[in-house]
Coordinates of C-alpha atoms and ligand atoms in Angstrom, one line a residue:
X1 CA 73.3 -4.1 -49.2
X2 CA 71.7 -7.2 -50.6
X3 CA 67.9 -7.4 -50.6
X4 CA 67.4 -9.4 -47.8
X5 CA 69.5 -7.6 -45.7
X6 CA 67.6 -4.2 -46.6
X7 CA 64.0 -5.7 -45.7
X8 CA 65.2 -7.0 -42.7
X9 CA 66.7 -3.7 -41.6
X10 CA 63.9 -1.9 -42.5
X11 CA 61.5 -4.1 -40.9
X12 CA 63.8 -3.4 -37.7
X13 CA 63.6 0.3 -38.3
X14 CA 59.3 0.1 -38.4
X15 CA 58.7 -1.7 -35.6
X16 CA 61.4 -0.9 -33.1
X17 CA 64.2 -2.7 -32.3
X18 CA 63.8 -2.8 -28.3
X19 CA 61.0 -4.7 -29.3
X20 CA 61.9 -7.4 -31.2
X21 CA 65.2 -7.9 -29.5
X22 CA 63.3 -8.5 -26.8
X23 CA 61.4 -11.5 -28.5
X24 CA 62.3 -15.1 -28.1
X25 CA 64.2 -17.1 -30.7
X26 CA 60.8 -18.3 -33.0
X27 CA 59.6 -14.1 -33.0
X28 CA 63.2 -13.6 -34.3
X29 CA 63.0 -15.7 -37.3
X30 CA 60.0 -14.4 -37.8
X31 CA 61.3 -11.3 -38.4
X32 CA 64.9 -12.8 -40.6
X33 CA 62.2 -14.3 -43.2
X34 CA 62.4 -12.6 -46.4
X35 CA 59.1 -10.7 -47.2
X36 CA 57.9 -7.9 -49.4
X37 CA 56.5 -4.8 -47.6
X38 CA 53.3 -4.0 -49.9
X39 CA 50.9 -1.4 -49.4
X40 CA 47.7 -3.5 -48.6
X41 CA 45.6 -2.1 -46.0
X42 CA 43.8 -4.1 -43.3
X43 CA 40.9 -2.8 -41.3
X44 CA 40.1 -4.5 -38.5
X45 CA 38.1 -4.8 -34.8
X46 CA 39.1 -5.9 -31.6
X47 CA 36.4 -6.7 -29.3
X48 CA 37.6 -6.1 -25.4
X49 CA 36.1 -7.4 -22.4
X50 CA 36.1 -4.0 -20.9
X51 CA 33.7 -0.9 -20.7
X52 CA 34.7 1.6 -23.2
X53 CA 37.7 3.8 -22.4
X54 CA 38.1 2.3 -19.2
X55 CA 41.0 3.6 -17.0
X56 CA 44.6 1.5 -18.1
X57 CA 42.5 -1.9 -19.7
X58 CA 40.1 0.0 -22.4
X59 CA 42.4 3.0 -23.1
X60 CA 45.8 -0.2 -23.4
X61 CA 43.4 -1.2 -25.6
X62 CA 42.7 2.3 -27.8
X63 CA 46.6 2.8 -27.7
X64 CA 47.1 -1.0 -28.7
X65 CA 45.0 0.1 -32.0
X66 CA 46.7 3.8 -32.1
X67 CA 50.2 2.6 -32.2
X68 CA 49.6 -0.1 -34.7
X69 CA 48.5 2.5 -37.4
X70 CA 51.1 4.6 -36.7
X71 CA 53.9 1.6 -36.6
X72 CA 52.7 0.6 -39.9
X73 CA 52.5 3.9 -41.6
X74 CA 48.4 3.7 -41.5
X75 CA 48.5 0.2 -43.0
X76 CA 46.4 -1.5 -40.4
X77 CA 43.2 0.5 -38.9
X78 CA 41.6 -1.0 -35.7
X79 CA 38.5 0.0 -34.1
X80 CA 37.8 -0.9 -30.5
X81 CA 34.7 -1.6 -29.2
X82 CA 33.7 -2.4 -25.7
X83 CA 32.4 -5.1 -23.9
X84 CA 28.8 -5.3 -25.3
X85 CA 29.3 -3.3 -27.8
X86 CA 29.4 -5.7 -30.5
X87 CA 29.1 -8.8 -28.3
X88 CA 28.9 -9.4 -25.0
X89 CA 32.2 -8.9 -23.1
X90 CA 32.3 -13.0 -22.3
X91 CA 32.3 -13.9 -25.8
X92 CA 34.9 -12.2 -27.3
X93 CA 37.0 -15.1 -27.0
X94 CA 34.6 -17.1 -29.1
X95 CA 33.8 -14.6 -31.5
X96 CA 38.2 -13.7 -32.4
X97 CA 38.3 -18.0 -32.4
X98 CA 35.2 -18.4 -35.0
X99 CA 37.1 -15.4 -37.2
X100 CA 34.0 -13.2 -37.1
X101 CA 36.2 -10.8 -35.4
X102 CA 39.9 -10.3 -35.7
X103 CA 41.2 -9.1 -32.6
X104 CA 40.4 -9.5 -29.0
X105 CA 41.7 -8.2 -25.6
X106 CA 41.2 -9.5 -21.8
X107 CA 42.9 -11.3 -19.1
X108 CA 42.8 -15.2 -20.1
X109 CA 40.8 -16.2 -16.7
X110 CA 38.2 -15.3 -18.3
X111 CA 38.4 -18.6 -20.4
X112 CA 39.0 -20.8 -17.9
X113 CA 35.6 -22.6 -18.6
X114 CA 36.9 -23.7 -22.0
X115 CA 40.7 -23.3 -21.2
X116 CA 41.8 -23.9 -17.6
X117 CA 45.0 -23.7 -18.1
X118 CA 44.7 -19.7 -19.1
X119 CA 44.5 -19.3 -15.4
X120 CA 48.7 -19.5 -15.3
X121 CA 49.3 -17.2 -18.1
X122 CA 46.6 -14.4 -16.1
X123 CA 47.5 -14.6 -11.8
X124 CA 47.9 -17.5 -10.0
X125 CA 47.1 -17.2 -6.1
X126 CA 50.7 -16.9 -4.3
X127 CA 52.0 -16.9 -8.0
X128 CA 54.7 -15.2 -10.1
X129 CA 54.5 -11.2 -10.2
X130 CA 54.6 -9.1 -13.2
X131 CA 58.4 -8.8 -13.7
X132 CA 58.5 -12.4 -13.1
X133 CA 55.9 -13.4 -15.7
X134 CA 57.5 -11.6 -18.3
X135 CA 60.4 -13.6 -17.4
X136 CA 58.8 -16.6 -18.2
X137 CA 56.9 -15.7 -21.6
X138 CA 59.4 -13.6 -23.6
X139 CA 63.1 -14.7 -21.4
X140 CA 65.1 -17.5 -22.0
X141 CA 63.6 -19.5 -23.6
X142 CA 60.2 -18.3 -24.1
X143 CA 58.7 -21.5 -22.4
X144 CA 55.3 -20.0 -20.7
X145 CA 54.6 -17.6 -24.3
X146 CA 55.2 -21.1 -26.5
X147 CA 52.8 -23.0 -24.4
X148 CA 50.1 -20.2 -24.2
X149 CA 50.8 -20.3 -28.1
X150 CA 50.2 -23.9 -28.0
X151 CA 47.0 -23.4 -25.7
X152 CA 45.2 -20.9 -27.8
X153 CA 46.3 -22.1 -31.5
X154 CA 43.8 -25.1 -30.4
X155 CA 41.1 -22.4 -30.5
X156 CA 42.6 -20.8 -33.7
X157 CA 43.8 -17.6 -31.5
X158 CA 47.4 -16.5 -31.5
X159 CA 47.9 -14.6 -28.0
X160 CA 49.8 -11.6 -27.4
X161 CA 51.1 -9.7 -24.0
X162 CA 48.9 -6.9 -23.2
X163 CA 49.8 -5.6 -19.3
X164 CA 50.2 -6.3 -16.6
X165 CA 48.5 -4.3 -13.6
X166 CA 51.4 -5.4 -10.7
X167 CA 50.4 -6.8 -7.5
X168 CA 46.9 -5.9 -6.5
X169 CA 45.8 -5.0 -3.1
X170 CA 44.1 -8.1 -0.4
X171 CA 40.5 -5.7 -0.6
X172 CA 38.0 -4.2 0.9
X173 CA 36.6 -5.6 4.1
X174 CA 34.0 -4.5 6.8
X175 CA 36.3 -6.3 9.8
X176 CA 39.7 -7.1 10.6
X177 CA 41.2 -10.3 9.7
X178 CA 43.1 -11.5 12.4
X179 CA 43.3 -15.5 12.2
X180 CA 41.8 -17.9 9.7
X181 CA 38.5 -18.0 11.5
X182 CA 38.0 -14.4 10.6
X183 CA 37.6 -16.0 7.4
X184 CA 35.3 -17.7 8.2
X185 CA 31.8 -17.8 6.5
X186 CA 33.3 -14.8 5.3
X187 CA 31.1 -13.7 2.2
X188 CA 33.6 -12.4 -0.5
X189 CA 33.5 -11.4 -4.2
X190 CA 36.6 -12.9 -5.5
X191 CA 37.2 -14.6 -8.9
X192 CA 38.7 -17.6 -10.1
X193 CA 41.3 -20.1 -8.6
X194 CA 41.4 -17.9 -5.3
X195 CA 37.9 -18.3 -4.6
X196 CA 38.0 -21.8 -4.1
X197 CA 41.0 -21.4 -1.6
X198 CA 39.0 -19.4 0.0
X199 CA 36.3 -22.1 -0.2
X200 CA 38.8 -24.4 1.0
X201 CA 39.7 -21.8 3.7
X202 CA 35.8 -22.0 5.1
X203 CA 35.0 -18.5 3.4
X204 CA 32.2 -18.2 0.7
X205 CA 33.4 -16.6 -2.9
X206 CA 30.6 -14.8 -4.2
X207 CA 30.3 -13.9 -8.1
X208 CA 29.7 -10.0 -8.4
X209 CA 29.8 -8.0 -11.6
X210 CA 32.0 -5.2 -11.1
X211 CA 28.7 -2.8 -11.4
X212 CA 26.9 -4.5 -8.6
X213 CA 29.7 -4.5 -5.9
X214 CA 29.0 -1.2 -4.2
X215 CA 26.0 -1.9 -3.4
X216 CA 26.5 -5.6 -2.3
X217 CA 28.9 -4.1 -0.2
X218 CA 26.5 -1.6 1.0
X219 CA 23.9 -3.5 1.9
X220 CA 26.0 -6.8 2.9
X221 CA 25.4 -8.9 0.3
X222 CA 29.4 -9.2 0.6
X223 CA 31.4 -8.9 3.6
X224 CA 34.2 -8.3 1.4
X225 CA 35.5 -7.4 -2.4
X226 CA 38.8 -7.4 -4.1
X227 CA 39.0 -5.2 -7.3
X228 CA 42.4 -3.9 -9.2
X229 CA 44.6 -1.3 -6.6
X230 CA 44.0 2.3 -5.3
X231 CA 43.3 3.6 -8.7
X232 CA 40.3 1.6 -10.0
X233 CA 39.2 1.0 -6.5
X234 CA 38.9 4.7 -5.4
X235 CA 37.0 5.4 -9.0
X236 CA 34.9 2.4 -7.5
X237 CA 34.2 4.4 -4.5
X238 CA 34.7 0.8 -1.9
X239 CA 35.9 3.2 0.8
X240 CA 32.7 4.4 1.3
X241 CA 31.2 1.5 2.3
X242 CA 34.4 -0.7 3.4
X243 CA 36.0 0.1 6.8
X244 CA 39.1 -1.7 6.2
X245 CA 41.8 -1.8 3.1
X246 CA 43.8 -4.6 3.5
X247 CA 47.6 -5.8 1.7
X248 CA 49.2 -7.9 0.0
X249 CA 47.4 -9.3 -2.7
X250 CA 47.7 -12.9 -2.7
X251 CA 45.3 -13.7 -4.8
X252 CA 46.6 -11.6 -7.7
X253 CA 50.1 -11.1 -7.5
X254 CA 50.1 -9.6 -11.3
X255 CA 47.7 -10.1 -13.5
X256 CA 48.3 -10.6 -17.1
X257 CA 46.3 -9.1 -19.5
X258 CA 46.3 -10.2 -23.0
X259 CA 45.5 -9.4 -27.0
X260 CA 44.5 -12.1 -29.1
X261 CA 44.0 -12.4 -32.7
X262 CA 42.3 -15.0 -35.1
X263 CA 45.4 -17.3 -35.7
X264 CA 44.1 -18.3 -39.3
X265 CA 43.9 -14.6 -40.4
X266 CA 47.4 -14.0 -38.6
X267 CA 49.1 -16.3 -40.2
X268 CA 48.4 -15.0 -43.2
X269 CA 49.7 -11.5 -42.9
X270 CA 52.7 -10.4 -44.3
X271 CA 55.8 -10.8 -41.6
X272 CA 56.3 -7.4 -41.0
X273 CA 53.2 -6.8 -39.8
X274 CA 53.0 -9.5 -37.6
X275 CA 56.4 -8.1 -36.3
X276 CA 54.4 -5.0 -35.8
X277 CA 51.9 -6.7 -33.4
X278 CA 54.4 -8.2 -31.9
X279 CA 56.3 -5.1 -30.9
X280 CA 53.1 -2.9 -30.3
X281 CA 52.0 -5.7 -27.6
X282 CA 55.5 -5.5 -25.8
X283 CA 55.1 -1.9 -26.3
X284 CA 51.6 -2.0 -24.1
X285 CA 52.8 -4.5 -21.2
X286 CA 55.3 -1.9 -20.5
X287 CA 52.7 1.0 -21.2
X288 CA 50.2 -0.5 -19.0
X289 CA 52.5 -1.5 -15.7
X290 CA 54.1 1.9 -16.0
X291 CA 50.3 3.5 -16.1
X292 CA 49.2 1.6 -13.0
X293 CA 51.9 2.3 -11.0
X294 CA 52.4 5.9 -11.7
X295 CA 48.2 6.5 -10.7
X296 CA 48.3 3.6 -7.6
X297 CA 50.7 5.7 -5.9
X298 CA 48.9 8.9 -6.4
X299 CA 45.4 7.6 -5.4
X300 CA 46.5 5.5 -2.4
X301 CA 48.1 8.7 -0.7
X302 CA 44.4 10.0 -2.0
X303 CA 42.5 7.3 -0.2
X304 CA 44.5 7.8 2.6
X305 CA 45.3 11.2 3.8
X306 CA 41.6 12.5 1.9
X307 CA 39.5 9.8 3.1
X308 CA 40.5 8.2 6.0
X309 CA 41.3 4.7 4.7
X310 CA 42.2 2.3 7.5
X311 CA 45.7 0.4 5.6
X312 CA 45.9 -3.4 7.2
X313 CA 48.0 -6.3 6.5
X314 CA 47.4 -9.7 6.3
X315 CA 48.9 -11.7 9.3
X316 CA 51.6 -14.0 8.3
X317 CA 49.4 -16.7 9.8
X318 CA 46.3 -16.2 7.6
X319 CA 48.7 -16.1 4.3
X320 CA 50.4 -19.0 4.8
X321 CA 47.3 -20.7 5.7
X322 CA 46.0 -19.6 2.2
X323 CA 49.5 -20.6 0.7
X324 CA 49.1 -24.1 1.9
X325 CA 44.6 -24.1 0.2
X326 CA 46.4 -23.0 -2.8
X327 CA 48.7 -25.5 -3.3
X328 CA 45.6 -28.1 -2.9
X329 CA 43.7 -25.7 -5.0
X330 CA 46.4 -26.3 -8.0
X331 CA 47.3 -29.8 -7.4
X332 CA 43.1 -30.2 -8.1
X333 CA 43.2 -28.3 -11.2
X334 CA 46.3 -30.3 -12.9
X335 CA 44.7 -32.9 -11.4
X336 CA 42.1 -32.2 -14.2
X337 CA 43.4 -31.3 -17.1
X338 CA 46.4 -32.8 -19.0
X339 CA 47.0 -29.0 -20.3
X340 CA 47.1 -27.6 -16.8
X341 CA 49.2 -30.1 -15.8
X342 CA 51.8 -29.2 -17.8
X343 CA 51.6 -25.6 -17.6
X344 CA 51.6 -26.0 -14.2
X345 CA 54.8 -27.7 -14.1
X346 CA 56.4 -24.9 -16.4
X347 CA 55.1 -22.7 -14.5
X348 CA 56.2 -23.7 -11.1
X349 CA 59.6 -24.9 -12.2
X350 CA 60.5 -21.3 -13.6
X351 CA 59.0 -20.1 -10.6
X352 CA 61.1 -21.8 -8.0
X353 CA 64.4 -20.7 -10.3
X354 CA 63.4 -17.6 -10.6
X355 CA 62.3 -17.0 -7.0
X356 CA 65.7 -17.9 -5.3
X357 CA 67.4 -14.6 -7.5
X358 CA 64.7 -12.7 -7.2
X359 CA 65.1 -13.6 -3.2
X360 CA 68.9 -12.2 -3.6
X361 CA 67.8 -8.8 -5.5
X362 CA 63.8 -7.4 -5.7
X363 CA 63.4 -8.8 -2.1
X364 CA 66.6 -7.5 -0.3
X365 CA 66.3 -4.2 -2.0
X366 CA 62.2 -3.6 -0.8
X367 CA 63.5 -4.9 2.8
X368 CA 66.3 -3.3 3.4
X369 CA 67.5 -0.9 1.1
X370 CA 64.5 1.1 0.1
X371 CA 63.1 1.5 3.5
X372 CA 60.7 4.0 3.5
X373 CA 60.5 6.3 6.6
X374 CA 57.1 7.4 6.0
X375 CA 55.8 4.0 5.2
X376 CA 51.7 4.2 5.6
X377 CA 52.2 0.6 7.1
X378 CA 51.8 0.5 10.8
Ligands
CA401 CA1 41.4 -8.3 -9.0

């Protein structure tokens, strides 16, 4: 076998083929380059934007640094640290740019005061789903990964696929939504691009951290909170002091979580470790989808048949109402920036495309072939 055959091979055998098969065409040559697998170790830290261990996000995170020693036959050691731990959850993007730190993990809405086009690589309001996004950054292609590539390399970060947590629910609210005007100087903690439509909507989104919305809800500081799905939000305790637990979420229809690493010191490493990181990040998405899923339908029936949940549903009305702020919401924000702009247009592109088959298949399947008897759906 000649040599550059062997490495190759080998490489392949480390970090998984399902993995890098799954990669677009620039990961795969990646991985063809010859390259000499030394010993040298590297010990590094990954900052998160999460509290320590926390349920799916901090522990994707303690697996993303588990697997990577053990991919790499203990070359690379990375200790995790939580939000505040080292620096303040906010500023871990800064601190993985500015090299101080190596590696970094969040969901890139987070930057969308330095970045606003992160927003389409995390949830977009009416937006592609989690199946669907991974369609667009690692399919075809490749096109949304290369231009979230592009994106961050301007900050000297190289992202990475981290998980996806599905379709979240609509939220917690203390009365039914019936028509728009329900919405009304409704007061609601919700983040990012779907706050304003619900700004544009006539609701008020309110900034909460996560710690504080209990007892904003409580004592009606809020009228109404989104969070993750019936996992995190039963940990949360919202049914406590929310009356009504209301589907689909519009607002996040998947959102992507992410790794990032200092692009300088990636592009430094030797290629099979960087074909590690590669693989052990597709290895999380699916990890971290699977996770969700697997507790959502365990705590749902919780929240349901232990505590009394009351399970609504968005009228039809009242969503394509939002549909229509969103679409003003985005044309504003490419509007703004040359980068969203043409994100955007990836974005929506791929989207359409994608929609019409996933129309024909996902769609026609939930509707009428797994129809569920027992549905908790009035
Ligand atoms: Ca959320």
């Amino acid at each position: 076998m000649k040599r550059k055959e062997f490495i190759r091979n080998t490489v392949l055998a480390t970090v998984g083929a399902t993995g890098v098969l799954a990669c677009n065409n620039s990961q795969q040559e990646e991985v063809n380059a010859p390259n000499v697998i030394s010993n040298k170790k590297y010990s590094w830290k990954m900052v998160t934007t999460w509290p320590p261990n926390f349920p799916v996000l901090g522990e994707a995170a303690n697996l993303f640094a588990q697997w990577m020693n053990e991919v790499t036959g203990g070359r690379v050691e990375i200790k995790v640290y939580g939000g505040g731990e080292l620096v303040p959850a906010l500023e871990s993007f800064g601190a993985v740019s500015s090299g101080i730190i190596e590696f970094g993990c969040g969901a890139p809405y987070y930057w969308a005061g330095k970045a606003p086009a992160s927003q389409f690589f995390c949830a977009v309001p009416f937006g592609m789903n989690a199946q669907q996004i991974t369609a667009w950054m690692i399919g075809g292609e490749g096109e949304g990964y290369k231009l979230w590539k592009e994106l961050y390399g301007a900050f000297n970060l190289v992202p990475f696929l981290g998980g996806n947590t599905g379709v979240q629910m609509g939220g917690w609210f203390n009365k039914e939504i019936n028509s728009l005007d329900d919405l009304t100087d409704l007061k609601m903690r919700i983040p990012g691009l779907a706050g304003k439509v619900l700004k544009k909507a006539g609701g008020t989104a309110v900034l909460v951290p996560g710690s504080e919305i209990y007892i904003g809800l409580e004592r009606g500081v809020i009228d109404a909170t989104e969070w993750i799905g019936p996992y995190h939000d039963y940990k949360m305790g919202f049914y406590k002091v929310a009356k009504y637990y209301y589907t689909p979420g519009w607002h996040e229809p998947g959102a992507q979580l992410e790794f990032f690493m200092n692009k300088k010191k990636h592009d430094s490493l030797p290629k099979d470790i960087q074909a590690a990181i590669m693989s052990v990040s597709l290895r999380v998405q699916s990890w971290v989808l699977a996770e969700f899923d697997a507790q959502n339908g365990i705590y749902l029936e919780k929240l349901i048949k232990e505590e009394g949940v009351q399970l609504r549903k968005f009228p039809t009305e009242v969503l394509s109402q939002l549909r229509s702020h969103t679409k003003d919401a985005l044309s504003d924000l490419a509007a703004s920036d040359p980068m969203s702009k043409k994100v955007y247009e990836s974005y929506e592109g791929f989207m359409k495309r994608l929609g019409k088959w996933s129309e024909l298949t996902e769609k026609a399947y939930y509707n009428d072939v797994q129809v569920l008897k027992d549905s908790f759906l009035k």
